[in-house]
């Protein structure tokens, strides 16, 4: 059965469409990567992040465009960050949540680098990759963060954490749908209290602490994931085994799609783990204009 939209919903949609048009006019003519980036869906996310205030959204998106022009996240390739992912500390899952969102799996205990820039570039690459793989009409992703074996020795420095939070909130607004912190030790709670200070209240509400053998946690997880797909580490039935070679091949395939989407001239990179973009068969580019970050 189709749900009929009431007058209030239609009026609200019309109001938001007008705000998008206002923001487009305020930003002015765009070209190249900026034009691709500033899709209607992207403008809506920035407006949403700033409570539909056009002037604040304009300032926010202009700062992002400036950041993207210098940091060039769309030009990061797997071979440049593959060494950061050797342990599988962050990877894209092979399954989606019940809403069809891409899932990023993070395992802080497997931290293998002390390079702040390396950690950040690796994460930014995987954020861009997750966005590339979002289903049509889906704007957000889910995070599963497994704290098994975590200790302060594996903790990312607070300065790096603050920079990551800044990038996520200011340059990837409304991309996070929900984040599950699974089995965090008590020691981490003190760390999180410090991190939470820098989080936007709306972002903080998306962070859920879940624990094994806890009924409420189990219900929350199963409401968002099919237990057949969910790894055992998160209370599901699936087996999670990170294979760096297999994942590297998958990322090289996606790098080809990234090149096509952004209209970048294909470059030849050194082979990570024996693979290069030219080793994989290019797949048809999936249009993500409606989900560009």
PDB file of C-alpha atoms in Angstrom:
ATOM      1  CA  UNK A   1       0.000   0.000   0.000  1.00  0.00           C
ATOM      2  CA  UNK A   2       1.224   3.491  -0.823  1.00  0.00           C
ATOM      3  CA  UNK A   3       1.085   6.070   1.918  1.00  0.00           C
ATOM      4  CA  UNK A   4      -0.614   9.279   0.858  1.00  0.00           C
ATOM      5  CA  UNK A   5       1.445  12.345   1.632  1.00  0.00           C
ATOM      6  CA  UNK A   6      -0.483  14.915   3.627  1.00  0.00           C
ATOM      7  CA  UNK A   7      -0.570  18.615   2.920  1.00  0.00           C
ATOM      8  CA  UNK A   8       1.980  19.384   5.630  1.00  0.00           C
ATOM      9  CA  UNK A   9       4.517  16.944   4.144  1.00  0.00           C
ATOM     10  CA  UNK A  10       4.035  18.356   0.668  1.00  0.00           C
ATOM     11  CA  UNK A  11       4.452  21.888   1.970  1.00  0.00           C
ATOM     12  CA  UNK A  12       7.612  20.890   3.826  1.00  0.00           C
ATOM     13  CA  UNK A  13       9.046  19.234   0.695  1.00  0.00           C
ATOM     14  CA  UNK A  14       8.274  22.325  -1.353  1.00  0.00           C
ATOM     15  CA  UNK A  15       9.923  24.522   1.288  1.00  0.00           C
ATOM     16  CA  UNK A  16      13.073  22.387   1.217  1.00  0.00           C
ATOM     17  CA  UNK A  17      13.170  22.396  -2.585  1.00  0.00           C
ATOM     18  CA  UNK A  18      13.064  26.183  -2.461  1.00  0.00           C
ATOM     19  CA  UNK A  19      15.948  26.193   0.014  1.00  0.00           C
ATOM     20  CA  UNK A  20      18.012  24.039  -2.343  1.00  0.00           C
ATOM     21  CA  UNK A  21      17.320  26.505  -5.150  1.00  0.00           C
ATOM     22  CA  UNK A  22      18.304  29.412  -2.904  1.00  0.00           C
ATOM     23  CA  UNK A  23      21.542  27.678  -1.969  1.00  0.00           C
ATOM     24  CA  UNK A  24      22.368  27.013  -5.617  1.00  0.00           C
ATOM     25  CA  UNK A  25      21.877  30.685  -6.426  1.00  0.00           C
ATOM     26  CA  UNK A  26      23.930  31.759  -3.412  1.00  0.00           C
ATOM     27  CA  UNK A  27      26.855  29.518  -4.367  1.00  0.00           C
ATOM     28  CA  UNK A  28      26.825  30.690  -7.974  1.00  0.00           C
ATOM     29  CA  UNK A  29      28.096  28.969 -11.135  1.00  0.00           C
ATOM     30  CA  UNK A  30      30.253  25.884 -10.639  1.00  0.00           C
ATOM     31  CA  UNK A  31      32.341  23.731 -12.934  1.00  0.00           C
ATOM     32  CA  UNK A  32      34.439  20.580 -12.922  1.00  0.00           C
ATOM     33  CA  UNK A  33      34.573  18.517  -9.750  1.00  0.00           C
ATOM     34  CA  UNK A  34      32.704  21.175  -7.765  1.00  0.00           C
ATOM     35  CA  UNK A  35      29.740  20.894 -10.113  1.00  0.00           C
ATOM     36  CA  UNK A  36      29.692  17.097  -9.760  1.00  0.00           C
ATOM     37  CA  UNK A  37      29.994  17.371  -6.000  1.00  0.00           C
ATOM     38  CA  UNK A  38      27.213  19.923  -5.537  1.00  0.00           C
ATOM     39  CA  UNK A  39      24.292  17.727  -6.539  1.00  0.00           C
ATOM     40  CA  UNK A  40      20.841  18.497  -5.162  1.00  0.00           C
ATOM     41  CA  UNK A  41      21.229  15.616  -2.715  1.00  0.00           C
ATOM     42  CA  UNK A  42      24.545  16.991  -1.502  1.00  0.00           C
ATOM     43  CA  UNK A  43      23.104  20.494  -1.038  1.00  0.00           C
ATOM     44  CA  UNK A  44      20.229  19.010   0.948  1.00  0.00           C
ATOM     45  CA  UNK A  45      22.644  17.320   3.326  1.00  0.00           C
ATOM     46  CA  UNK A  46      24.486  20.567   3.969  1.00  0.00           C
ATOM     47  CA  UNK A  47      21.220  22.417   4.506  1.00  0.00           C
ATOM     48  CA  UNK A  48      20.029  19.691   6.849  1.00  0.00           C
ATOM     49  CA  UNK A  49      23.287  19.918   8.811  1.00  0.00           C
ATOM     50  CA  UNK A  50      22.702  23.646   9.258  1.00  0.00           C
ATOM     51  CA  UNK A  51      18.984  23.436  10.047  1.00  0.00           C
ATOM     52  CA  UNK A  52      18.085  24.671   6.557  1.00  0.00           C
ATOM     53  CA  UNK A  53      19.812  28.002   7.038  1.00  0.00           C
ATOM     54  CA  UNK A  54      20.996  28.908   3.534  1.00  0.00           C
ATOM     55  CA  UNK A  55      23.753  31.295   4.590  1.00  0.00           C
ATOM     56  CA  UNK A  56      25.255  28.821   7.082  1.00  0.00           C
ATOM     57  CA  UNK A  57      24.989  25.968   4.583  1.00  0.00           C
ATOM     58  CA  UNK A  58      26.682  28.134   1.929  1.00  0.00           C
ATOM     59  CA  UNK A  59      29.606  28.855   4.239  1.00  0.00           C
ATOM     60  CA  UNK A  60      29.888  25.179   5.142  1.00  0.00           C
ATOM     61  CA  UNK A  61      29.867  23.900   1.583  1.00  0.00           C
ATOM     62  CA  UNK A  62      32.328  26.554   0.415  1.00  0.00           C
ATOM     63  CA  UNK A  63      34.734  25.407   3.130  1.00  0.00           C
ATOM     64  CA  UNK A  64      34.302  21.830   1.922  1.00  0.00           C
ATOM     65  CA  UNK A  65      34.964  22.807  -1.702  1.00  0.00           C
ATOM     66  CA  UNK A  66      38.125  24.592  -0.593  1.00  0.00           C
ATOM     67  CA  UNK A  67      39.208  21.529   1.410  1.00  0.00           C
ATOM     68  CA  UNK A  68      38.499  19.168  -1.490  1.00  0.00           C
ATOM     69  CA  UNK A  69      40.454  21.366  -3.903  1.00  0.00           C
ATOM     70  CA  UNK A  70      43.583  21.064  -1.747  1.00  0.00           C
ATOM     71  CA  UNK A  71      43.186  17.639  -0.064  1.00  0.00           C
ATOM     72  CA  UNK A  72      41.804  16.046  -3.261  1.00  0.00           C
ATOM     73  CA  UNK A  73      40.059  13.063  -1.622  1.00  0.00           C
ATOM     74  CA  UNK A  74      38.749  11.875  -4.987  1.00  0.00           C
ATOM     75  CA  UNK A  75      42.331  11.394  -6.156  1.00  0.00           C
ATOM     76  CA  UNK A  76      43.483   9.157  -3.302  1.00  0.00           C
ATOM     77  CA  UNK A  77      44.104   5.646  -4.597  1.00  0.00           C
ATOM     78  CA  UNK A  78      44.279   2.363  -2.761  1.00  0.00           C
ATOM     79  CA  UNK A  79      47.978   1.838  -3.470  1.00  0.00           C
ATOM     80  CA  UNK A  80      48.669   5.056  -1.529  1.00  0.00           C
ATOM     81  CA  UNK A  81      46.914   3.902   1.642  1.00  0.00           C
ATOM     82  CA  UNK A  82      46.970   0.081   1.357  1.00  0.00           C
ATOM     83  CA  UNK A  83      49.735  -0.225   3.955  1.00  0.00           C
ATOM     84  CA  UNK A  84      47.420   1.403   6.509  1.00  0.00           C
ATOM     85  CA  UNK A  85      44.803  -1.279   5.876  1.00  0.00           C
ATOM     86  CA  UNK A  86      47.007  -4.364   6.084  1.00  0.00           C
ATOM     87  CA  UNK A  87      45.564  -5.436   9.442  1.00  0.00           C
ATOM     88  CA  UNK A  88      41.964  -4.759   8.471  1.00  0.00           C
ATOM     89  CA  UNK A  89      41.559  -2.002  11.051  1.00  0.00           C
ATOM     90  CA  UNK A  90      38.988  -0.343   8.756  1.00  0.00           C
ATOM     91  CA  UNK A  91      37.276  -2.035   5.817  1.00  0.00           C
ATOM     92  CA  UNK A  92      34.039  -2.006   3.870  1.00  0.00           C
ATOM     93  CA  UNK A  93      31.761  -4.912   4.706  1.00  0.00           C
ATOM     94  CA  UNK A  94      30.390  -7.239   2.044  1.00  0.00           C
ATOM     95  CA  UNK A  95      26.856  -6.733   3.401  1.00  0.00           C
ATOM     96  CA  UNK A  96      24.468  -3.819   3.976  1.00  0.00           C
ATOM     97  CA  UNK A  97      22.244  -3.017   6.934  1.00  0.00           C
ATOM     98  CA  UNK A  98      18.460  -3.389   6.776  1.00  0.00           C
ATOM     99  CA  UNK A  99      18.135   0.079   5.247  1.00  0.00           C
ATOM    100  CA  UNK A 100      20.548  -0.763   2.452  1.00  0.00           C
ATOM    101  CA  UNK A 101      23.337   1.365   3.864  1.00  0.00           C
ATOM    102  CA  UNK A 102      26.986   0.577   3.200  1.00  0.00           C
ATOM    103  CA  UNK A 103      28.707  -0.728   6.346  1.00  0.00           C
ATOM    104  CA  UNK A 104      32.222   0.193   7.442  1.00  0.00           C
ATOM    105  CA  UNK A 105      33.817  -2.187   9.957  1.00  0.00           C
ATOM    106  CA  UNK A 106      36.397  -0.725  12.314  1.00  0.00           C
ATOM    107  CA  UNK A 107      38.623  -2.628  14.727  1.00  0.00           C
ATOM    108  CA  UNK A 108      40.661  -0.125  16.779  1.00  0.00           C
ATOM    109  CA  UNK A 109      42.723  -2.871  18.434  1.00  0.00           C
ATOM    110  CA  UNK A 110      44.306  -3.571  15.034  1.00  0.00           C
ATOM    111  CA  UNK A 111      45.807  -0.094  14.757  1.00  0.00           C
ATOM    112  CA  UNK A 112      49.108  -0.508  12.921  1.00  0.00           C
ATOM    113  CA  UNK A 113      50.302   3.037  12.306  1.00  0.00           C
ATOM    114  CA  UNK A 114      51.457   6.053  14.259  1.00  0.00           C
ATOM    115  CA  UNK A 115      51.126   8.372  11.274  1.00  0.00           C
ATOM    116  CA  UNK A 116      48.306  10.870  11.836  1.00  0.00           C
ATOM    117  CA  UNK A 117      48.189  11.788   8.146  1.00  0.00           C
ATOM    118  CA  UNK A 118      48.295   8.133   7.111  1.00  0.00           C
ATOM    119  CA  UNK A 119      45.388   7.248   9.372  1.00  0.00           C
ATOM    120  CA  UNK A 120      43.316  10.175   8.155  1.00  0.00           C
ATOM    121  CA  UNK A 121      43.959   9.588   4.443  1.00  0.00           C
ATOM    122  CA  UNK A 122      43.118   5.899   4.828  1.00  0.00           C
ATOM    123  CA  UNK A 123      39.809   6.730   6.489  1.00  0.00           C
ATOM    124  CA  UNK A 124      38.976   9.472   3.971  1.00  0.00           C
ATOM    125  CA  UNK A 125      39.669   7.037   1.139  1.00  0.00           C
ATOM    126  CA  UNK A 126      37.269   4.495   2.645  1.00  0.00           C
ATOM    127  CA  UNK A 127      34.606   7.158   3.208  1.00  0.00           C
ATOM    128  CA  UNK A 128      34.829   8.169  -0.437  1.00  0.00           C
ATOM    129  CA  UNK A 129      34.728   4.495  -1.415  1.00  0.00           C
ATOM    130  CA  UNK A 130      31.663   3.861   0.746  1.00  0.00           C
ATOM    131  CA  UNK A 131      29.888   6.810  -0.890  1.00  0.00           C
ATOM    132  CA  UNK A 132      30.799   5.444  -4.318  1.00  0.00           C
ATOM    133  CA  UNK A 133      29.043   2.203  -3.379  1.00  0.00           C
ATOM    134  CA  UNK A 134      25.884   3.650  -1.813  1.00  0.00           C
ATOM    135  CA  UNK A 135      22.691   2.329  -3.439  1.00  0.00           C
ATOM    136  CA  UNK A 136      20.650   4.840  -5.418  1.00  0.00           C
ATOM    137  CA  UNK A 137      18.607   7.009  -3.081  1.00  0.00           C
ATOM    138  CA  UNK A 138      20.687   6.145  -0.002  1.00  0.00           C
ATOM    139  CA  UNK A 139      22.803   8.927   1.478  1.00  0.00           C
ATOM    140  CA  UNK A 140      24.181   7.399   4.651  1.00  0.00           C
ATOM    141  CA  UNK A 141      26.377   4.592   5.933  1.00  0.00           C
ATOM    142  CA  UNK A 142      26.590   2.507   9.099  1.00  0.00           C
ATOM    143  CA  UNK A 143      29.662   1.893  11.228  1.00  0.00           C
ATOM    144  CA  UNK A 144      30.396  -1.242  13.229  1.00  0.00           C
ATOM    145  CA  UNK A 145      33.265  -0.649  15.656  1.00  0.00           C
ATOM    146  CA  UNK A 146      34.602  -3.733  17.455  1.00  0.00           C
ATOM    147  CA  UNK A 147      36.577  -2.891  20.594  1.00  0.00           C
ATOM    148  CA  UNK A 148      37.667  -6.455  21.329  1.00  0.00           C
ATOM    149  CA  UNK A 149      41.272  -6.392  22.486  1.00  0.00           C
ATOM    150  CA  UNK A 150      41.466  -2.602  22.535  1.00  0.00           C
ATOM    151  CA  UNK A 151      43.829  -0.854  24.933  1.00  0.00           C
ATOM    152  CA  UNK A 152      45.140   2.666  25.345  1.00  0.00           C
ATOM    153  CA  UNK A 153      48.286   1.558  23.513  1.00  0.00           C
ATOM    154  CA  UNK A 154      46.201   1.294  20.328  1.00  0.00           C
ATOM    155  CA  UNK A 155      44.379   4.564  20.878  1.00  0.00           C
ATOM    156  CA  UNK A 156      44.659   7.256  18.226  1.00  0.00           C
ATOM    157  CA  UNK A 157      46.080  10.520  19.666  1.00  0.00           C
ATOM    158  CA  UNK A 158      43.427  13.036  20.661  1.00  0.00           C
ATOM    159  CA  UNK A 159      44.758  15.615  18.189  1.00  0.00           C
ATOM    160  CA  UNK A 160      44.254  13.142  15.334  1.00  0.00           C
ATOM    161  CA  UNK A 161      40.817  12.198  16.659  1.00  0.00           C
ATOM    162  CA  UNK A 162      39.792  15.849  16.739  1.00  0.00           C
ATOM    163  CA  UNK A 163      40.921  16.328  13.136  1.00  0.00           C
ATOM    164  CA  UNK A 164      38.997  13.220  12.042  1.00  0.00           C
ATOM    165  CA  UNK A 165      35.859  14.438  13.817  1.00  0.00           C
ATOM    166  CA  UNK A 166      36.237  17.850  12.162  1.00  0.00           C
ATOM    167  CA  UNK A 167      36.546  16.322   8.694  1.00  0.00           C
ATOM    168  CA  UNK A 168      33.594  13.993   9.229  1.00  0.00           C
ATOM    169  CA  UNK A 169      31.258  16.658  10.573  1.00  0.00           C
ATOM    170  CA  UNK A 170      32.240  19.514   8.296  1.00  0.00           C
ATOM    171  CA  UNK A 171      33.041  17.786   5.012  1.00  0.00           C
ATOM    172  CA  UNK A 172      30.818  14.677   5.183  1.00  0.00           C
ATOM    173  CA  UNK A 173      27.676  16.026   6.870  1.00  0.00           C
ATOM    174  CA  UNK A 174      24.747  13.664   7.346  1.00  0.00           C
ATOM    175  CA  UNK A 175      26.726  10.742   5.944  1.00  0.00           C
ATOM    176  CA  UNK A 176      26.702   8.758   9.176  1.00  0.00           C
ATOM    177  CA  UNK A 177      23.408   6.992   9.777  1.00  0.00           C
ATOM    178  CA  UNK A 178      24.382   5.119  12.934  1.00  0.00           C
ATOM    179  CA  UNK A 179      27.542   3.900  14.668  1.00  0.00           C
ATOM    180  CA  UNK A 180      27.669   0.870  16.963  1.00  0.00           C
ATOM    181  CA  UNK A 181      30.477   0.756  19.530  1.00  0.00           C
ATOM    182  CA  UNK A 182      30.585  -2.946  20.345  1.00  0.00           C
ATOM    183  CA  UNK A 183      31.925  -4.121  23.691  1.00  0.00           C
ATOM    184  CA  UNK A 184      33.947  -0.998  24.574  1.00  0.00           C
ATOM    185  CA  UNK A 185      35.943  -1.399  27.823  1.00  0.00           C
ATOM    186  CA  UNK A 186      35.309   0.944  30.715  1.00  0.00           C
ATOM    187  CA  UNK A 187      38.583   2.689  30.004  1.00  0.00           C
ATOM    188  CA  UNK A 188      37.259   3.761  26.611  1.00  0.00           C
ATOM    189  CA  UNK A 189      34.276   5.491  28.197  1.00  0.00           C
ATOM    190  CA  UNK A 190      36.643   8.115  29.582  1.00  0.00           C
ATOM    191  CA  UNK A 191      38.124   8.563  26.114  1.00  0.00           C
ATOM    192  CA  UNK A 192      34.668   8.885  24.597  1.00  0.00           C
ATOM    193  CA  UNK A 193      33.639  11.563  27.086  1.00  0.00           C
ATOM    194  CA  UNK A 194      36.538  13.646  25.778  1.00  0.00           C
ATOM    195  CA  UNK A 195      35.643  12.889  22.152  1.00  0.00           C
ATOM    196  CA  UNK A 196      31.956  13.611  22.710  1.00  0.00           C
ATOM    197  CA  UNK A 197      32.848  17.162  23.647  1.00  0.00           C
ATOM    198  CA  UNK A 198      33.728  17.771  19.979  1.00  0.00           C
ATOM    199  CA  UNK A 199      30.714  15.961  18.535  1.00  0.00           C
ATOM    200  CA  UNK A 200      27.646  17.734  17.245  1.00  0.00           C
ATOM    201  CA  UNK A 201      24.676  16.666  19.423  1.00  0.00           C
ATOM    202  CA  UNK A 202      22.961  15.153  16.373  1.00  0.00           C
ATOM    203  CA  UNK A 203      26.048  13.066  15.647  1.00  0.00           C
ATOM    204  CA  UNK A 204      26.370  11.989  19.272  1.00  0.00           C
ATOM    205  CA  UNK A 205      22.783  10.678  19.194  1.00  0.00           C
ATOM    206  CA  UNK A 206      23.779   8.304  16.386  1.00  0.00           C
ATOM    207  CA  UNK A 207      26.471   6.629  18.514  1.00  0.00           C
ATOM    208  CA  UNK A 208      25.206   3.490  20.275  1.00  0.00           C
ATOM    209  CA  UNK A 209      27.076   1.484  22.900  1.00  0.00           C
ATOM    210  CA  UNK A 210      26.251  -2.223  22.604  1.00  0.00           C
ATOM    211  CA  UNK A 211      27.462  -5.204  24.593  1.00  0.00           C
ATOM    212  CA  UNK A 212      27.504  -8.994  24.162  1.00  0.00           C
ATOM    213  CA  UNK A 213      24.934 -11.083  26.039  1.00  0.00           C
ATOM    214  CA  UNK A 214      22.804  -8.014  26.603  1.00  0.00           C
ATOM    215  CA  UNK A 215      19.166  -8.258  25.549  1.00  0.00           C
ATOM    216  CA  UNK A 216      18.709  -4.587  24.706  1.00  0.00           C
ATOM    217  CA  UNK A 217      21.927  -4.603  22.667  1.00  0.00           C
ATOM    218  CA  UNK A 218      20.895  -7.762  20.813  1.00  0.00           C
ATOM    219  CA  UNK A 219      17.518  -6.267  19.947  1.00  0.00           C
ATOM    220  CA  UNK A 220      19.129  -3.068  18.715  1.00  0.00           C
ATOM    221  CA  UNK A 221      21.591  -4.932  16.513  1.00  0.00           C
ATOM    222  CA  UNK A 222      19.003  -7.275  15.015  1.00  0.00           C
ATOM    223  CA  UNK A 223      16.708  -4.329  14.285  1.00  0.00           C
ATOM    224  CA  UNK A 224      19.435  -2.923  12.025  1.00  0.00           C
ATOM    225  CA  UNK A 225      21.125  -6.069  10.684  1.00  0.00           C
ATOM    226  CA  UNK A 226      20.248  -9.527   9.446  1.00  0.00           C
ATOM    227  CA  UNK A 227      21.961 -11.899  11.906  1.00  0.00           C
ATOM    228  CA  UNK A 228      22.901 -14.172   9.002  1.00  0.00           C
ATOM    229  CA  UNK A 229      25.067 -11.368   7.591  1.00  0.00           C
ATOM    230  CA  UNK A 230      26.228  -9.886  10.880  1.00  0.00           C
ATOM    231  CA  UNK A 231      29.678 -11.159  11.967  1.00  0.00           C
ATOM    232  CA  UNK A 232      29.938 -13.182  15.166  1.00  0.00           C
ATOM    233  CA  UNK A 233      32.083 -10.407  16.632  1.00  0.00           C
ATOM    234  CA  UNK A 234      28.921  -8.288  16.689  1.00  0.00           C
ATOM    235  CA  UNK A 235      26.532 -10.969  17.887  1.00  0.00           C
ATOM    236  CA  UNK A 236      25.609 -12.373  14.476  1.00  0.00           C
ATOM    237  CA  UNK A 237      26.202 -15.709  12.772  1.00  0.00           C
ATOM    238  CA  UNK A 238      28.597 -14.801   9.953  1.00  0.00           C
ATOM    239  CA  UNK A 239      32.364 -15.271  10.034  1.00  0.00           C
ATOM    240  CA  UNK A 240      34.461 -12.162   9.513  1.00  0.00           C
ATOM    241  CA  UNK A 241      37.869 -12.800   8.000  1.00  0.00           C
ATOM    242  CA  UNK A 242      39.739  -9.873   6.528  1.00  0.00           C
ATOM    243  CA  UNK A 243      41.814 -10.874   3.508  1.00  0.00           C
ATOM    244  CA  UNK A 244      44.038  -7.971   2.517  1.00  0.00           C
ATOM    245  CA  UNK A 245      44.787  -9.356  -0.931  1.00  0.00           C
ATOM    246  CA  UNK A 246      41.111  -9.861  -1.799  1.00  0.00           C
ATOM    247  CA  UNK A 247      40.183  -6.463  -0.371  1.00  0.00           C
ATOM    248  CA  UNK A 248      42.996  -4.816  -2.336  1.00  0.00           C
ATOM    249  CA  UNK A 249      41.673  -6.255  -5.580  1.00  0.00           C
ATOM    250  CA  UNK A 250      38.190  -4.960  -4.740  1.00  0.00           C
ATOM    251  CA  UNK A 251      39.525  -1.489  -3.983  1.00  0.00           C
ATOM    252  CA  UNK A 252      41.489  -1.434  -7.262  1.00  0.00           C
ATOM    253  CA  UNK A 253      38.278  -2.246  -9.115  1.00  0.00           C
ATOM    254  CA  UNK A 254      36.547   0.610  -7.322  1.00  0.00           C
ATOM    255  CA  UNK A 255      39.439   2.951  -8.142  1.00  0.00           C
ATOM    256  CA  UNK A 256      38.614   2.421 -11.806  1.00  0.00           C
ATOM    257  CA  UNK A 257      34.990   3.408 -11.134  1.00  0.00           C
ATOM    258  CA  UNK A 258      36.174   6.435  -9.168  1.00  0.00           C
ATOM    259  CA  UNK A 259      38.304   7.583 -12.107  1.00  0.00           C
ATOM    260  CA  UNK A 260      35.296   7.326 -14.410  1.00  0.00           C
ATOM    261  CA  UNK A 261      32.885   9.045 -12.057  1.00  0.00           C
ATOM    262  CA  UNK A 262      35.088  12.080 -11.457  1.00  0.00           C
ATOM    263  CA  UNK A 263      36.244  12.245 -15.085  1.00  0.00           C
ATOM    264  CA  UNK A 264      39.878  11.854 -14.103  1.00  0.00           C
ATOM    265  CA  UNK A 265      42.450  10.641 -16.591  1.00  0.00           C
ATOM    266  CA  UNK A 266      43.372   7.087 -15.668  1.00  0.00           C
ATOM    267  CA  UNK A 267      46.796   6.872 -14.135  1.00  0.00           C
ATOM    268  CA  UNK A 268      49.066   3.875 -13.698  1.00  0.00           C
ATOM    269  CA  UNK A 269      49.980   3.268 -10.096  1.00  0.00           C
ATOM    270  CA  UNK A 270      52.459   0.849  -8.541  1.00  0.00           C
ATOM    271  CA  UNK A 271      50.848  -2.500  -7.842  1.00  0.00           C
ATOM    272  CA  UNK A 272      49.637  -3.000  -4.235  1.00  0.00           C
ATOM    273  CA  UNK A 273      49.995  -6.688  -3.344  1.00  0.00           C
ATOM    274  CA  UNK A 274      50.446  -7.588  -6.979  1.00  0.00           C
ATOM    275  CA  UNK A 275      47.403  -5.771  -8.331  1.00  0.00           C
ATOM    276  CA  UNK A 276      46.952  -2.529 -10.226  1.00  0.00           C
ATOM    277  CA  UNK A 277      43.855  -0.913 -11.725  1.00  0.00           C
ATOM    278  CA  UNK A 278      44.886  -2.232 -15.131  1.00  0.00           C
ATOM    279  CA  UNK A 279      44.787  -5.799 -13.770  1.00  0.00           C
ATOM    280  CA  UNK A 280      41.066  -5.688 -13.105  1.00  0.00           C
ATOM    281  CA  UNK A 281      38.205  -5.573 -15.549  1.00  0.00           C
ATOM    282  CA  UNK A 282      36.510  -2.152 -15.371  1.00  0.00           C
ATOM    283  CA  UNK A 283      32.890  -2.324 -14.320  1.00  0.00           C
ATOM    284  CA  UNK A 284      30.230   0.078 -15.619  1.00  0.00           C
ATOM    285  CA  UNK A 285      30.441   3.285 -13.670  1.00  0.00           C
ATOM    286  CA  UNK A 286      27.668   3.575 -11.130  1.00  0.00           C
ATOM    287  CA  UNK A 287      26.229   7.047 -11.057  1.00  0.00           C
ATOM    288  CA  UNK A 288      26.398   8.475  -7.579  1.00  0.00           C
ATOM    289  CA  UNK A 289      25.710  12.070  -8.464  1.00  0.00           C
ATOM    290  CA  UNK A 290      22.768  12.002  -6.069  1.00  0.00           C
ATOM    291  CA  UNK A 291      25.025  10.721  -3.294  1.00  0.00           C
ATOM    292  CA  UNK A 292      28.248  12.604  -3.904  1.00  0.00           C
ATOM    293  CA  UNK A 293      29.819  13.654  -0.693  1.00  0.00           C
TER     294      UNK A 293
END
